[in-house]
């Protein structure tokens, strides 16, 4: 729902983990967020959310008054869990409105 979102508690880094029912192939991850400065995405292929490895780390562009929309193409990429780490922000609090993963 576009009416709901996850917000940070004000200190950084902040993180959240998304789990899939089984290992999946992902071709692209997209995120809609607000005031995120540095975002890191990690993956795990384990049955439990452990053993994460870096997929991408990016400094996002500040977009005053509107959501940031970022897409990350991930060719030949498999994951059971994705961990999103917000390393820094343009303000004390940020929000994540949508995370989308495309694949099979």
mmCIF file of N, CA, C and O in Angstrom:
data_model
loop_
_atom_site.group_PDB
_atom_site.id
_atom_site.type_symbol
_atom_site.label_atom_id
_atom_site.label_comp_id
_atom_site.label_asym_id
_atom_site.label_seq_id
_atom_site.Cartn_x
_atom_site.Cartn_y
_atom_site.Cartn_z
ATOM 1 N N UNK A 1 0.842 -1.186 0.000
ATOM 2 C CA UNK A 1 0.000 0.000 0.000
ATOM 3 C C UNK A 1 0.882 1.242 0.000
ATOM 4 O O UNK A 1 1.844 1.323 0.764
ATOM 5 N N UNK A 2 0.533 2.195 -0.832
ATOM 6 C CA UNK A 2 1.303 3.439 -0.866
ATOM 7 C C UNK A 2 1.090 4.280 0.374
ATOM 8 O O UNK A 2 1.787 5.260 0.609
ATOM 9 N N UNK A 3 0.127 3.898 1.204
ATOM 10 C CA UNK A 3 -0.161 4.634 2.432
ATOM 11 C C UNK A 3 0.716 4.173 3.603
ATOM 12 O O UNK A 3 0.722 4.814 4.652
ATOM 13 N N UNK A 4 1.419 3.066 3.455
ATOM 14 C CA UNK A 4 2.241 2.554 4.554
ATOM 15 C C UNK A 4 3.714 2.645 4.189
ATOM 16 O O UNK A 4 4.076 2.661 3.020
ATOM 17 N N UNK A 5 4.566 2.700 5.220
ATOM 18 C CA UNK A 5 6.003 2.749 4.995
ATOM 19 C C UNK A 5 6.719 2.350 6.272
ATOM 20 O O UNK A 5 6.129 2.314 7.344
ATOM 21 N N UNK A 6 8.001 2.034 6.128
ATOM 22 C CA UNK A 6 8.867 1.713 7.254
ATOM 23 C C UNK A 6 9.750 2.924 7.478
ATOM 24 O O UNK A 6 10.269 3.500 6.520
ATOM 25 N N UNK A 7 9.904 3.335 8.733
ATOM 26 C CA UNK A 7 10.740 4.496 9.025
ATOM 27 C C UNK A 7 11.841 4.117 9.998
ATOM 28 O O UNK A 7 11.688 3.191 10.800
ATOM 29 N N UNK A 8 12.952 4.821 9.915
ATOM 30 C CA UNK A 8 14.077 4.554 10.802
ATOM 31 C C UNK A 8 13.825 5.168 12.163
ATOM 32 O O UNK A 8 12.938 6.000 12.343
ATOM 33 N N UNK A 9 14.661 4.791 13.126
ATOM 34 C CA UNK A 9 14.542 5.311 14.482
ATOM 35 C C UNK A 9 15.499 6.471 14.737
ATOM 36 O O UNK A 9 15.571 6.957 15.845
ATOM 37 N N UNK A 10 16.236 6.898 13.729
ATOM 38 C CA UNK A 10 17.053 8.097 13.863
ATOM 39 C C UNK A 10 18.552 7.898 13.945
ATOM 40 O O UNK A 10 19.297 8.845 13.818
ATOM 41 N N UNK A 11 19.022 6.698 14.161
ATOM 42 C CA UNK A 11 20.465 6.428 14.206
ATOM 43 C C UNK A 11 20.820 5.561 13.005
ATOM 44 O O UNK A 11 19.990 4.809 12.507
ATOM 45 N N UNK A 12 22.054 5.654 12.552
ATOM 46 C CA UNK A 12 22.463 4.870 11.390
ATOM 47 C C UNK A 12 23.724 4.093 11.711
ATOM 48 O O UNK A 12 24.535 4.562 12.496
ATOM 49 N N UNK A 13 23.918 2.917 11.140
ATOM 50 C CA UNK A 13 23.106 2.310 10.092
ATOM 51 C C UNK A 13 21.800 1.709 10.623
ATOM 52 O O UNK A 13 21.694 1.395 11.807
ATOM 53 N N UNK A 14 20.834 1.551 9.721
ATOM 54 C CA UNK A 14 19.565 0.872 9.972
ATOM 55 C C UNK A 14 19.457 -0.236 8.934
ATOM 56 O O UNK A 14 19.966 -0.089 7.815
ATOM 57 N N UNK A 15 18.781 -1.318 9.271
ATOM 58 C CA UNK A 15 18.667 -2.402 8.302
ATOM 59 C C UNK A 15 17.354 -3.138 8.442
ATOM 60 O O UNK A 15 16.720 -3.104 9.502
ATOM 61 N N UNK A 16 16.957 -3.774 7.351
ATOM 62 C CA UNK A 16 15.824 -4.690 7.368
ATOM 63 C C UNK A 16 16.131 -5.823 6.404
ATOM 64 O O UNK A 16 16.926 -5.664 5.471
ATOM 65 N N UNK A 17 15.532 -6.976 6.667
ATOM 66 C CA UNK A 17 15.780 -8.182 5.872
ATOM 67 C C UNK A 17 14.459 -8.658 5.285
ATOM 68 O O UNK A 17 13.448 -8.715 5.980
ATOM 69 N N UNK A 18 14.502 -9.011 4.006
ATOM 70 C CA UNK A 18 13.354 -9.605 3.328
ATOM 71 C C UNK A 18 13.712 -11.043 3.005
ATOM 72 O O UNK A 18 14.759 -11.308 2.420
ATOM 73 N N UNK A 19 12.839 -11.970 3.408
ATOM 74 C CA UNK A 19 13.075 -13.384 3.157
ATOM 75 C C UNK A 19 12.112 -13.943 2.125
ATOM 76 O O UNK A 19 10.942 -13.561 2.086
ATOM 77 N N UNK A 20 12.605 -14.836 1.287
ATOM 78 C CA UNK A 20 11.786 -15.531 0.304
ATOM 79 C C UNK A 20 11.543 -16.956 0.794
ATOM 80 O O UNK A 20 12.338 -17.495 1.569
ATOM 81 N N UNK A 21 10.466 -17.598 0.357
ATOM 82 C CA UNK A 21 10.172 -18.959 0.835
ATOM 83 C C UNK A 21 11.229 -19.983 0.449
ATOM 84 O O UNK A 21 11.379 -21.010 1.101
ATOM 85 N N UNK A 22 11.965 -19.703 -0.635
ATOM 86 C CA UNK A 22 13.056 -20.580 -1.081
ATOM 87 C C UNK A 22 14.020 -19.721 -1.877
ATOM 88 O O UNK A 22 13.774 -18.540 -2.126
ATOM 89 N N UNK A 23 15.128 -20.310 -2.303
ATOM 90 C CA UNK A 23 16.098 -19.568 -3.113
ATOM 91 C C UNK A 23 15.443 -19.204 -4.453
ATOM 92 O O UNK A 23 14.832 -20.048 -5.099
ATOM 93 N N UNK A 24 15.586 -17.934 -4.820
ATOM 94 C CA UNK A 24 14.972 -17.433 -6.052
ATOM 95 C C UNK A 24 16.034 -16.776 -6.922
ATOM 96 O O UNK A 24 17.095 -16.379 -6.444
ATOM 97 N N UNK A 25 15.727 -16.680 -8.222
ATOM 98 C CA UNK A 25 16.565 -15.927 -9.152
ATOM 99 C C UNK A 25 15.980 -14.526 -9.254
ATOM 100 O O UNK A 25 14.792 -14.368 -9.548
ATOM 101 N N UNK A 26 16.806 -13.528 -9.041
ATOM 102 C CA UNK A 26 16.364 -12.145 -9.087
ATOM 103 C C UNK A 26 17.109 -11.453 -10.223
ATOM 104 O O UNK A 26 18.333 -11.557 -10.328
ATOM 105 N N UNK A 27 16.362 -10.741 -11.063
ATOM 106 C CA UNK A 27 16.986 -10.014 -12.158
ATOM 107 C C UNK A 27 17.087 -8.516 -11.877
ATOM 108 O O UNK A 27 17.923 -7.834 -12.452
ATOM 109 N N UNK A 28 16.217 -8.029 -10.979
ATOM 110 C CA UNK A 28 16.238 -6.601 -10.674
ATOM 111 C C UNK A 28 15.603 -6.359 -9.312
ATOM 112 O O UNK A 28 14.621 -7.002 -8.953
ATOM 113 N N UNK A 29 16.181 -5.424 -8.556
ATOM 114 C CA UNK A 29 15.607 -4.958 -7.298
ATOM 115 C C UNK A 29 15.375 -3.466 -7.444
ATOM 116 O O UNK A 29 16.225 -2.743 -7.972
ATOM 117 N N UNK A 30 14.211 -3.007 -6.981
ATOM 118 C CA UNK A 30 13.899 -1.581 -7.006
ATOM 119 C C UNK A 30 13.430 -1.165 -5.618
ATOM 120 O O UNK A 30 12.840 -1.963 -4.887
ATOM 121 N N UNK A 31 13.699 0.077 -5.254
ATOM 122 C CA UNK A 31 13.310 0.591 -3.950
ATOM 123 C C UNK A 31 12.786 2.010 -4.108
ATOM 124 O O UNK A 31 13.299 2.777 -4.924
ATOM 125 N N UNK A 32 11.739 2.317 -3.368
ATOM 126 C CA UNK A 32 11.241 3.684 -3.255
ATOM 127 C C UNK A 32 11.441 4.089 -1.805
ATOM 128 O O UNK A 32 10.952 3.424 -0.888
ATOM 129 N N UNK A 33 12.182 5.177 -1.600
ATOM 130 C CA UNK A 33 12.512 5.604 -0.254
ATOM 131 C C UNK A 33 12.586 7.125 -0.210
ATOM 132 O O UNK A 33 12.424 7.794 -1.230
ATOM 133 N N UNK A 34 12.841 7.649 0.981
ATOM 134 C CA UNK A 34 12.892 9.096 1.148
ATOM 135 C C UNK A 34 14.057 9.455 2.064
ATOM 136 O O UNK A 34 14.169 8.901 3.158
ATOM 137 N N UNK A 35 14.930 10.315 1.596
ATOM 138 C CA UNK A 35 16.065 10.874 2.336
ATOM 139 C C UNK A 35 17.188 9.884 2.625
ATOM 140 O O UNK A 35 18.012 10.102 3.506
ATOM 141 N N UNK A 36 17.252 8.774 1.877
ATOM 142 C CA UNK A 36 18.351 7.820 2.025
ATOM 143 C C UNK A 36 19.565 8.366 1.272
ATOM 144 O O UNK A 36 19.460 8.761 0.116
ATOM 145 N N UNK A 37 20.712 8.368 1.934
ATOM 146 C CA UNK A 37 21.933 8.842 1.284
ATOM 147 C C UNK A 37 22.755 7.678 0.739
ATOM 148 O O UNK A 37 23.059 7.627 -0.433
ATOM 149 N N UNK A 38 23.122 6.725 1.603
ATOM 150 C CA UNK A 38 23.912 5.575 1.164
ATOM 151 C C UNK A 38 23.159 4.297 1.484
ATOM 152 O O UNK A 38 22.790 4.061 2.638
ATOM 153 N N UNK A 39 22.930 3.476 0.456
ATOM 154 C CA UNK A 39 22.198 2.224 0.591
ATOM 155 C C UNK A 39 23.104 1.070 0.193
ATOM 156 O O UNK A 39 23.801 1.140 -0.818
ATOM 157 N N UNK A 40 23.068 0.025 0.989
ATOM 158 C CA UNK A 40 23.825 -1.198 0.700
ATOM 159 C C UNK A 40 22.831 -2.350 0.659
ATOM 160 O O UNK A 40 21.967 -2.456 1.525
ATOM 161 N N UNK A 41 22.953 -3.204 -0.357
ATOM 162 C CA UNK A 41 22.115 -4.393 -0.464
ATOM 163 C C UNK A 41 23.025 -5.607 -0.417
ATOM 164 O O UNK A 41 24.019 -5.684 -1.142
ATOM 165 N N UNK A 42 22.669 -6.549 0.461
ATOM 166 C CA UNK A 42 23.417 -7.790 0.606
ATOM 167 C C UNK A 42 22.469 -8.960 0.392
ATOM 168 O O UNK A 42 21.257 -8.819 0.524
ATOM 169 N N UNK A 43 23.050 -10.125 0.095
ATOM 170 C CA UNK A 43 22.229 -11.314 -0.106
ATOM 171 C C UNK A 43 22.766 -12.482 0.693
ATOM 172 O O UNK A 43 23.952 -12.543 1.041
ATOM 173 N N UNK A 44 21.862 -13.414 0.974
ATOM 174 C CA UNK A 44 22.235 -14.687 1.564
ATOM 175 C C UNK A 44 21.533 -15.776 0.773
ATOM 176 O O UNK A 44 20.375 -15.618 0.375
ATOM 177 N N UNK A 45 22.224 -16.884 0.538
ATOM 178 C CA UNK A 45 21.622 -18.032 -0.130
ATOM 179 C C UNK A 45 21.406 -19.172 0.866
ATOM 180 O O UNK A 45 21.013 -20.268 0.478
ATOM 181 N N UNK A 46 21.628 -18.909 2.144
ATOM 182 C CA UNK A 46 21.447 -19.913 3.194
ATOM 183 C C UNK A 46 19.967 -20.104 3.510
ATOM 184 O O UNK A 46 19.126 -19.282 3.146
ATOM 185 N N UNK A 47 19.661 -21.170 4.227
ATOM 186 C CA UNK A 47 18.292 -21.400 4.692
ATOM 187 C C UNK A 47 17.914 -20.453 5.824
ATOM 188 O O UNK A 47 16.731 -20.279 6.116
ATOM 189 N N UNK A 48 18.904 -19.876 6.478
ATOM 190 C CA UNK A 48 18.698 -18.905 7.553
ATOM 191 C C UNK A 48 19.342 -17.587 7.131
ATOM 192 O O UNK A 48 20.252 -17.577 6.307
ATOM 193 N N UNK A 49 18.902 -16.470 7.725
ATOM 194 C CA UNK A 49 19.465 -15.168 7.331
ATOM 195 C C UNK A 49 20.862 -14.932 7.917
ATOM 196 O O UNK A 49 21.072 -14.112 8.804
ATOM 197 N N UNK A 50 21.833 -15.685 7.403
ATOM 198 C CA UNK A 50 23.229 -15.572 7.843
ATOM 199 C C UNK A 50 24.133 -15.603 6.610
ATOM 200 O O UNK A 50 23.693 -15.945 5.519
ATOM 201 N N UNK A 51 25.391 -15.258 6.794
ATOM 202 C CA UNK A 51 26.357 -15.349 5.709
ATOM 203 C C UNK A 51 26.078 -14.390 4.565
ATOM 204 O O UNK A 51 26.193 -14.770 3.397
ATOM 205 N N UNK A 52 25.726 -13.168 4.881
ATOM 206 C CA UNK A 52 25.403 -12.188 3.838
ATOM 207 C C UNK A 52 26.658 -11.737 3.096
ATOM 208 O O UNK A 52 27.733 -11.643 3.681
ATOM 209 N N UNK A 53 26.485 -11.463 1.813
ATOM 210 C CA UNK A 53 27.578 -10.932 0.995
ATOM 211 C C UNK A 53 27.075 -9.701 0.241
ATOM 212 O O UNK A 53 25.904 -9.606 -0.120
ATOM 213 N N UNK A 54 27.987 -8.788 0.002
ATOM 214 C CA UNK A 54 27.664 -7.528 -0.660
ATOM 215 C C UNK A 54 27.200 -7.750 -2.089
ATOM 216 O O UNK A 54 27.827 -8.488 -2.844
ATOM 217 N N UNK A 55 26.106 -7.092 -2.461
ATOM 218 C CA UNK A 55 25.629 -7.082 -3.852
ATOM 219 C C UNK A 55 25.902 -5.735 -4.483
ATOM 220 O O UNK A 55 26.450 -5.653 -5.569
ATOM 221 N N UNK A 56 25.486 -4.686 -3.788
ATOM 222 C CA UNK A 56 25.652 -3.337 -4.330
ATOM 223 C C UNK A 56 25.632 -2.337 -3.184
ATOM 224 O O UNK A 56 24.966 -2.557 -2.168
ATOM 225 N N UNK A 57 26.388 -1.280 -3.346
ATOM 226 C CA UNK A 57 26.349 -0.155 -2.423
ATOM 227 C C UNK A 57 26.350 1.107 -3.271
ATOM 228 O O UNK A 57 27.159 1.227 -4.198
ATOM 229 N N UNK A 58 25.429 2.011 -2.977
ATOM 230 C CA UNK A 58 25.281 3.182 -3.831
ATOM 231 C C UNK A 58 24.896 4.408 -3.014
ATOM 232 O O UNK A 58 24.104 4.309 -2.078
ATOM 233 N N UNK A 59 25.447 5.551 -3.405
ATOM 234 C CA UNK A 59 25.016 6.836 -2.867
ATOM 235 C C UNK A 59 23.860 7.319 -3.727
ATOM 236 O O UNK A 59 24.000 7.442 -4.951
ATOM 237 N N UNK A 60 22.722 7.561 -3.094
ATOM 238 C CA UNK A 60 21.540 8.001 -3.812
ATOM 239 C C UNK A 60 21.507 9.523 -3.909
ATOM 240 O O UNK A 60 22.079 10.223 -3.077
ATOM 241 N N UNK A 61 20.808 9.987 -4.908
ATOM 242 C CA UNK A 61 20.679 11.419 -5.125
ATOM 243 C C UNK A 61 19.562 11.974 -4.255
ATOM 244 O O UNK A 61 18.504 11.359 -4.110
ATOM 245 N N UNK A 62 19.795 13.136 -3.661
ATOM 246 C CA UNK A 62 18.791 13.799 -2.828
ATOM 247 C C UNK A 62 17.690 14.359 -3.725
ATOM 248 O O UNK A 62 17.980 15.057 -4.699
ATOM 249 N N UNK A 63 16.442 14.022 -3.427
ATOM 250 C CA UNK A 63 15.302 14.543 -4.184
ATOM 251 C C UNK A 63 14.370 15.218 -3.200
ATOM 252 O O UNK A 63 13.576 14.570 -2.534
ATOM 253 N N UNK A 64 14.471 16.499 -3.078
ATOM 254 C CA UNK A 64 13.717 17.270 -2.091
ATOM 255 C C UNK A 64 12.210 17.160 -2.329
ATOM 256 O O UNK A 64 11.717 17.432 -3.419
ATOM 257 N N UNK A 65 11.493 16.702 -1.316
ATOM 258 C CA UNK A 65 10.040 16.665 -1.361
ATOM 259 C C UNK A 65 9.424 15.538 -2.163
ATOM 260 O O UNK A 65 8.206 15.489 -2.309
ATOM 261 N N UNK A 66 10.227 14.620 -2.693
ATOM 262 C CA UNK A 66 9.664 13.501 -3.443
ATOM 263 C C UNK A 66 10.439 12.223 -3.156
ATOM 264 O O UNK A 66 11.578 12.262 -2.692
ATOM 265 N N UNK A 67 9.812 11.093 -3.436
ATOM 266 C CA UNK A 67 10.446 9.803 -3.180
ATOM 267 C C UNK A 67 11.623 9.581 -4.126
ATOM 268 O O UNK A 67 11.606 10.012 -5.267
ATOM 269 N N UNK A 68 12.628 8.903 -3.602
ATOM 270 C CA UNK A 68 13.742 8.441 -4.425
ATOM 271 C C UNK A 68 13.341 7.073 -4.976
ATOM 272 O O UNK A 68 12.881 6.222 -4.235
ATOM 273 N N UNK A 69 13.519 6.877 -6.263
ATOM 274 C CA UNK A 69 13.251 5.583 -6.882
ATOM 275 C C UNK A 69 14.543 5.105 -7.527
ATOM 276 O O UNK A 69 15.099 5.777 -8.387
ATOM 277 N N UNK A 70 15.025 3.960 -7.076
ATOM 278 C CA UNK A 70 16.279 3.403 -7.589
ATOM 279 C C UNK A 70 16.043 1.973 -8.041
ATOM 280 O O UNK A 70 15.355 1.197 -7.376
ATOM 281 N N UNK A 71 16.617 1.625 -9.185
ATOM 282 C CA UNK A 71 16.569 0.258 -9.695
ATOM 283 C C UNK A 71 17.985 -0.285 -9.799
ATOM 284 O O UNK A 71 18.898 0.431 -10.205
ATOM 285 N N UNK A 72 18.139 -1.546 -9.412
ATOM 286 C CA UNK A 72 19.439 -2.197 -9.440
ATOM 287 C C UNK A 72 19.331 -3.486 -10.255
ATOM 288 O O UNK A 72 18.762 -4.462 -9.781
ATOM 289 N N UNK A 73 19.839 -3.512 -11.490
ATOM 290 C CA UNK A 73 19.837 -4.758 -12.259
ATOM 291 C C UNK A 73 20.839 -5.737 -11.646
ATOM 292 O O UNK A 73 21.943 -5.349 -11.267
ATOM 293 N N UNK A 74 20.428 -6.993 -11.514
ATOM 294 C CA UNK A 74 21.272 -8.016 -10.892
ATOM 295 C C UNK A 74 21.266 -9.261 -11.779
ATOM 296 O O UNK A 74 20.516 -10.200 -11.538
ATOM 297 N N UNK A 75 22.104 -9.323 -12.806
ATOM 298 C CA UNK A 75 22.104 -10.484 -13.698
ATOM 299 C C UNK A 75 22.641 -11.738 -12.999
ATOM 300 O O UNK A 75 23.580 -11.659 -12.218
ATOM 301 N N UNK A 76 21.992 -12.872 -13.296
ATOM 302 C CA UNK A 76 22.412 -14.172 -12.735
ATOM 303 C C UNK A 76 22.567 -14.119 -11.221
ATOM 304 O O UNK A 76 23.586 -14.519 -10.664
ATOM 305 N N UNK A 77 21.555 -13.650 -10.552
ATOM 306 C CA UNK A 77 21.609 -13.383 -9.123
ATOM 307 C C UNK A 77 20.615 -14.281 -8.399
ATOM 308 O O UNK A 77 19.444 -14.332 -8.772
ATOM 309 N N UNK A 78 21.071 -14.987 -7.379
ATOM 310 C CA UNK A 78 20.187 -15.829 -6.571
ATOM 311 C C UNK A 78 20.245 -15.378 -5.125
ATOM 312 O O UNK A 78 21.288 -14.906 -4.651
ATOM 313 N N UNK A 79 19.119 -15.525 -4.419
ATOM 314 C CA UNK A 79 19.074 -15.145 -3.006
ATOM 315 C C UNK A 79 17.916 -15.848 -2.313
ATOM 316 O O UNK A 79 16.894 -16.147 -2.920
ATOM 317 N N UNK A 80 18.109 -16.109 -1.030
ATOM 318 C CA UNK A 80 17.031 -16.551 -0.155
ATOM 319 C C UNK A 80 16.600 -15.385 0.729
ATOM 320 O O UNK A 80 15.437 -15.247 1.072
ATOM 321 N N UNK A 81 17.567 -14.525 1.067
ATOM 322 C CA UNK A 81 17.315 -13.321 1.866
ATOM 323 C C UNK A 81 18.026 -12.134 1.245
ATOM 324 O O UNK A 81 19.129 -12.272 0.708
ATOM 325 N N UNK A 82 17.402 -10.970 1.340
ATOM 326 C CA UNK A 82 18.032 -9.705 0.974
ATOM 327 C C UNK A 82 18.072 -8.823 2.203
ATOM 328 O O UNK A 82 17.054 -8.663 2.898
ATOM 329 N N UNK A 83 19.247 -8.272 2.472
ATOM 330 C CA UNK A 83 19.384 -7.342 3.597
ATOM 331 C C UNK A 83 19.659 -5.953 3.023
ATOM 332 O O UNK A 83 20.593 -5.775 2.234
ATOM 333 N N UNK A 84 18.844 -4.997 3.421
ATOM 334 C CA UNK A 84 18.987 -3.608 3.006
ATOM 335 C C UNK A 84 19.540 -2.831 4.185
ATOM 336 O O UNK A 84 18.931 -2.827 5.259
ATOM 337 N N UNK A 85 20.680 -2.199 3.984
ATOM 338 C CA UNK A 85 21.320 -1.434 5.047
ATOM 339 C C UNK A 85 21.367 0.029 4.614
ATOM 340 O O UNK A 85 21.961 0.359 3.585
ATOM 341 N N UNK A 86 20.728 0.867 5.394
ATOM 342 C CA UNK A 86 20.784 2.312 5.153
ATOM 343 C C UNK A 86 21.948 2.817 5.993
ATOM 344 O O UNK A 86 21.864 2.881 7.224
ATOM 345 N N UNK A 87 23.047 3.126 5.331
ATOM 346 C CA UNK A 87 24.275 3.498 6.032
ATOM 347 C C UNK A 87 24.281 4.950 6.471
ATOM 348 O O UNK A 87 24.860 5.283 7.498
ATOM 349 N N UNK A 88 23.644 5.823 5.673
ATOM 350 C CA UNK A 88 23.592 7.241 6.014
ATOM 351 C C UNK A 88 22.375 7.863 5.347
ATOM 352 O O UNK A 88 21.772 7.270 4.459
ATOM 353 N N UNK A 89 22.035 9.078 5.805
ATOM 354 C CA UNK A 89 20.820 9.736 5.321
ATOM 355 C C UNK A 89 21.044 11.236 5.200
ATOM 356 O O UNK A 89 22.009 11.786 5.732
ATOM 357 N N UNK A 90 20.117 11.870 4.505
ATOM 358 C CA UNK A 90 20.149 13.323 4.362
ATOM 359 C C UNK A 90 19.454 14.027 5.524
ATOM 360 O O UNK A 90 19.461 15.249 5.601
ATOM 361 N N UNK A 91 18.845 13.264 6.439
ATOM 362 C CA UNK A 91 18.157 13.819 7.602
ATOM 363 C C UNK A 91 18.249 12.791 8.730
ATOM 364 O O UNK A 91 18.814 11.722 8.555
ATOM 365 N N UNK A 92 17.652 13.100 9.862
ATOM 366 C CA UNK A 92 17.709 12.189 11.009
ATOM 367 C C UNK A 92 16.850 10.945 10.803
ATOM 368 O O UNK A 92 17.133 9.894 11.370
ATOM 369 N N UNK A 93 15.785 11.062 10.030
ATOM 370 C CA UNK A 93 14.877 9.950 9.791
ATOM 371 C C UNK A 93 14.685 9.763 8.294
ATOM 372 O O UNK A 93 14.660 10.738 7.549
ATOM 373 N N UNK A 94 14.544 8.517 7.867
ATOM 374 C CA UNK A 94 14.235 8.210 6.481
ATOM 375 C C UNK A 94 13.061 7.244 6.457
ATOM 376 O O UNK A 94 12.698 6.663 7.485
ATOM 377 N N UNK A 95 12.492 7.043 5.279
ATOM 378 C CA UNK A 95 11.400 6.082 5.142
ATOM 379 C C UNK A 95 11.619 5.244 3.889
ATOM 380 O O UNK A 95 12.198 5.691 2.910
ATOM 381 N N UNK A 96 11.134 4.001 3.971
ATOM 382 C CA UNK A 96 11.156 3.079 2.840
ATOM 383 C C UNK A 96 9.693 2.762 2.529
ATOM 384 O O UNK A 96 8.965 2.258 3.385
ATOM 385 N N UNK A 97 9.274 3.062 1.304
ATOM 386 C CA UNK A 97 7.869 2.935 0.928
ATOM 387 C C UNK A 97 7.575 1.681 0.129
ATOM 388 O O UNK A 97 6.473 1.163 0.197
ATOM 389 N N UNK A 98 8.542 1.204 -0.632
ATOM 390 C CA UNK A 98 8.301 0.020 -1.444
ATOM 391 C C UNK A 98 9.626 -0.636 -1.811
ATOM 392 O O UNK A 98 10.586 0.056 -2.124
ATOM 393 N N UNK A 99 9.647 -1.956 -1.760
ATOM 394 C CA UNK A 99 10.774 -2.734 -2.261
ATOM 395 C C UNK A 99 10.202 -3.753 -3.225
ATOM 396 O O UNK A 99 9.228 -4.440 -2.894
ATOM 397 N N UNK A 100 10.763 -3.834 -4.424
ATOM 398 C CA UNK A 100 10.285 -4.767 -5.443
ATOM 399 C C UNK A 100 11.449 -5.605 -5.944
ATOM 400 O O UNK A 100 12.528 -5.073 -6.184
ATOM 401 N N UNK A 101 11.205 -6.894 -6.084
ATOM 402 C CA UNK A 101 12.204 -7.797 -6.661
ATOM 403 C C UNK A 101 11.557 -8.508 -7.836
ATOM 404 O O UNK A 101 10.479 -9.084 -7.694
ATOM 405 N N UNK A 102 12.199 -8.460 -9.001
ATOM 406 C CA UNK A 102 11.704 -9.165 -10.186
ATOM 407 C C UNK A 102 12.592 -10.361 -10.456
ATOM 408 O O UNK A 102 13.803 -10.297 -10.279
ATOM 409 N N UNK A 103 11.966 -11.441 -10.887
ATOM 410 C CA UNK A 103 12.715 -12.646 -11.220
ATOM 411 C C UNK A 103 11.838 -13.856 -11.199
ATOM 412 O O UNK A 103 10.611 -13.779 -11.330
ATOM 413 N N UNK A 104 12.473 -15.032 -10.992
ATOM 414 C CA UNK A 104 11.722 -16.291 -10.983
ATOM 415 C C UNK A 104 12.040 -17.072 -9.733
ATOM 416 O O UNK A 104 13.040 -16.867 -9.097
#
